Amino acid sequence: MSYDIAFLPKNLGNPYFDASDGAAKTAVEGFGGTFKEVGPTEAAPDAQVSFINTLTQQQVGAIVISANDPDALCDAIGQAQDAGVHVLTFDSDTNCREMYIAASNTELIGQKQVDIIAEEIGGSGQIAILSASANATNQNAWIDVMKAYLASDYPDIELVDVVYGDDDDQTSYDKTEALLSQYPDLKGIISPTTVGIAAAARYLSTSEYKGQVMLTGLGTPNDMRDYVKDGTVQEFALWNPEDLGILASWAAKALIDGSITGAEGDTFTAEGLSSDVTDFTVGADGIVVLGDPYVFNADNIDNFNF
Ligand code: RAM
């Protein structure tokens, strides 16, 4: 059996995908497969289509995609599947695929970020969200959860705006600056994207708002370490992106060798995760969940290197 597995991140040059796809390479080569990573430089809705088409022509065994849009890839994915290529998503889903390897439960991820900002701003006041690209399936699902949770559990917190930095560092930086000048009473920002939160922290760290306007969201410890140590950021969340890449690799292997089809109740093993867990079960709608989100702060951030 040959395991020819291609990873297609939202964008190249994103440290989050460098971590997930680097670990996936080790996993795939570890079980005797061939790994490649291809992808666009911009996290735009249809920027991944041409890469799917090329991988289909190359007849890879499986494509593992973090999607920039829930629908824009579906024609290309359908053609890949017609050609016998397995298509999975990881990190960010589409409406067309065999399986989705999710970082965590959508509710938990969304609510955790709201709980952190609520505590940091004392339970009331204005907040804004700095997201990734406007169509990103994962961020939009988390933002929906945040809105519902704010309404039900934090009536004194007002979400004044949702802006999009497109998982581009400079755009995210500029959007942070604009939010702060547009909303002088802003007390906090949630950025549920590793690129966004790092850019926002960089802006805040040298501004008059450092330590005054709270920032949390989803970040990598390596991007955020300096900002936690200098007091710009207190706490943020994420999962282990390396584990997500490894888990998606083993799911792709199991689809290629036919030991699973992605049906609910299918089971497969994954080796090399940072936890002791090896056994995974496919849930409803072909979704496999890695685990719970993890909260990073000054006490633990030095224990991580991704
Ligand atoms: C960015 C991407 C990715 C997301 C993380 C949290 O790197 O948008 O899809 O999962 O942030």
PDB file of N, CA and C and ligand atoms in Angstrom, residues 10 14 16-17 66 91-92 132 138-139 142 167 192-195 218 238-239, ligand 1:
ATOM      1  N   LYS A  10      -4.496  26.599   4.872  1.00  0.00           N
ATOM      2  CA  LYS A  10      -5.166  27.820   4.415  1.00  0.00           C
ATOM      3  C   LYS A  10      -4.186  28.721   3.670  1.00  0.00           C
ATOM      4  N   ASN A  14       2.317  30.459   7.620  1.00  0.00           N
ATOM      5  CA  ASN A  14       1.563  30.616   8.870  1.00  0.00           C
ATOM      6  C   ASN A  14       2.185  29.645   9.882  1.00  0.00           C
ATOM      7  N   TYR A  16       1.287  28.350  12.520  1.00  0.00           N
ATOM      8  CA  TYR A  16       0.367  27.285  12.974  1.00  0.00           C
ATOM      9  C   TYR A  16       0.443  26.092  12.014  1.00  0.00           C
ATOM     10  N   PHE A  17       0.385  26.373  10.721  1.00  0.00           N
ATOM     11  CA  PHE A  17       0.437  25.277   9.742  1.00  0.00           C
ATOM     12  C   PHE A  17       1.864  24.748   9.574  1.00  0.00           C
ATOM     13  N   SER A  66      -7.161  22.402   5.160  1.00  0.00           N
ATOM     14  CA  SER A  66      -7.782  23.358   6.083  1.00  0.00           C
ATOM     15  C   SER A  66      -8.430  24.430   5.214  1.00  0.00           C
ATOM     16  N   ASP A  91      -8.686  21.106  10.860  1.00  0.00           N
ATOM     17  CA  ASP A  91      -8.642  22.488  11.324  1.00  0.00           C
ATOM     18  C   ASP A  91      -9.874  23.304  10.911  1.00  0.00           C
ATOM     19  N   SER A  92     -10.185  23.362   9.616  1.00  0.00           N
ATOM     20  CA  SER A  92     -11.298  24.175   9.111  1.00  0.00           C
ATOM     21  C   SER A  92     -12.027  23.375   8.038  1.00  0.00           C
ATOM     22  N   ALA A 132      -9.932  35.800  11.214  1.00  0.00           N
ATOM     23  CA  ALA A 132      -9.057  35.447  10.081  1.00  0.00           C
ATOM     24  C   ALA A 132      -9.732  35.958   8.811  1.00  0.00           C
ATOM     25  N   ASN A 138     -13.906  27.566  10.264  1.00  0.00           N
ATOM     26  CA  ASN A 138     -13.679  27.339  11.699  1.00  0.00           C
ATOM     27  C   ASN A 138     -13.902  28.619  12.495  1.00  0.00           C
ATOM     28  N   GLN A 139     -13.300  29.729  12.081  1.00  0.00           N
ATOM     29  CA  GLN A 139     -13.509  30.968  12.835  1.00  0.00           C
ATOM     30  C   GLN A 139     -14.991  31.351  12.879  1.00  0.00           C
ATOM     31  N   TRP A 142     -16.805  29.367  15.461  1.00  0.00           N
ATOM     32  CA  TRP A 142     -16.490  29.809  16.835  1.00  0.00           C
ATOM     33  C   TRP A 142     -17.154  31.155  17.139  1.00  0.00           C
ATOM     34  N   ASP A 167      -5.815  36.386   8.102  1.00  0.00           N
ATOM     35  CA  ASP A 167      -4.632  35.593   8.466  1.00  0.00           C
ATOM     36  C   ASP A 167      -3.376  36.149   7.796  1.00  0.00           C
ATOM     37  N   PRO A 192      -9.517  34.903  17.359  1.00  0.00           N
ATOM     38  CA  PRO A 192      -9.504  33.438  17.310  1.00  0.00           C
ATOM     39  C   PRO A 192      -8.658  32.905  16.158  1.00  0.00           C
ATOM     40  N   THR A 193      -7.526  33.499  15.951  1.00  0.00           N
ATOM     41  CA  THR A 193      -6.600  33.087  14.898  1.00  0.00           C
ATOM     42  C   THR A 193      -5.178  33.383  15.341  1.00  0.00           C
ATOM     43  N   THR A 194      -4.293  32.447  15.117  1.00  0.00           N
ATOM     44  CA  THR A 194      -2.913  32.595  15.602  1.00  0.00           C
ATOM     45  C   THR A 194      -2.212  33.784  14.953  1.00  0.00           C
ATOM     46  N   VAL A 195      -2.538  34.055  13.689  1.00  0.00           N
ATOM     47  CA  VAL A 195      -1.913  35.194  12.999  1.00  0.00           C
ATOM     48  C   VAL A 195      -2.464  36.498  13.571  1.00  0.00           C
ATOM     49  N   LEU A 218      -6.814  32.656  20.177  1.00  0.00           N
ATOM     50  CA  LEU A 218      -6.102  31.404  19.902  1.00  0.00           C
ATOM     51  C   LEU A 218      -4.726  31.736  19.351  1.00  0.00           C
ATOM     52  N   LEU A 238      -5.360  27.382  22.829  1.00  0.00           N
ATOM     53  CA  LEU A 238      -5.121  26.641  21.579  1.00  0.00           C
ATOM     54  C   LEU A 238      -5.114  25.158  21.934  1.00  0.00           C
ATOM     55  N   TRP A 239      -4.818  24.364  20.959  1.00  0.00           N
ATOM     56  CA  TRP A 239      -4.567  22.934  21.121  1.00  0.00           C
ATOM     57  C   TRP A 239      -3.169  22.736  20.576  1.00  0.00           C
TER      58      TRP A 239
HETATM   59  C1  RAM B   1      -4.868  30.362  12.259  1.00  0.00           C
HETATM   60  C2  RAM B   1      -5.736  29.700  11.233  1.00  0.00           C
HETATM   61  C3  RAM B   1      -6.221  28.351  11.679  1.00  0.00           C
HETATM   62  C4  RAM B   1      -6.759  28.369  13.086  1.00  0.00           C
HETATM   63  C5  RAM B   1      -5.757  28.956  14.033  1.00  0.00           C
HETATM   64  C6  RAM B   1      -6.298  29.052  15.442  1.00  0.00           C
HETATM   65  O1  RAM B   1      -3.583  29.828  12.241  1.00  0.00           O
HETATM   66  O2  RAM B   1      -6.817  30.541  10.949  1.00  0.00           O
HETATM   67  O3  RAM B   1      -7.205  27.890  10.810  1.00  0.00           O
HETATM   68  O4  RAM B   1      -7.131  27.104  13.523  1.00  0.00           O
HETATM   69  O5  RAM B   1      -5.409  30.260  13.577  1.00  0.00           O
END
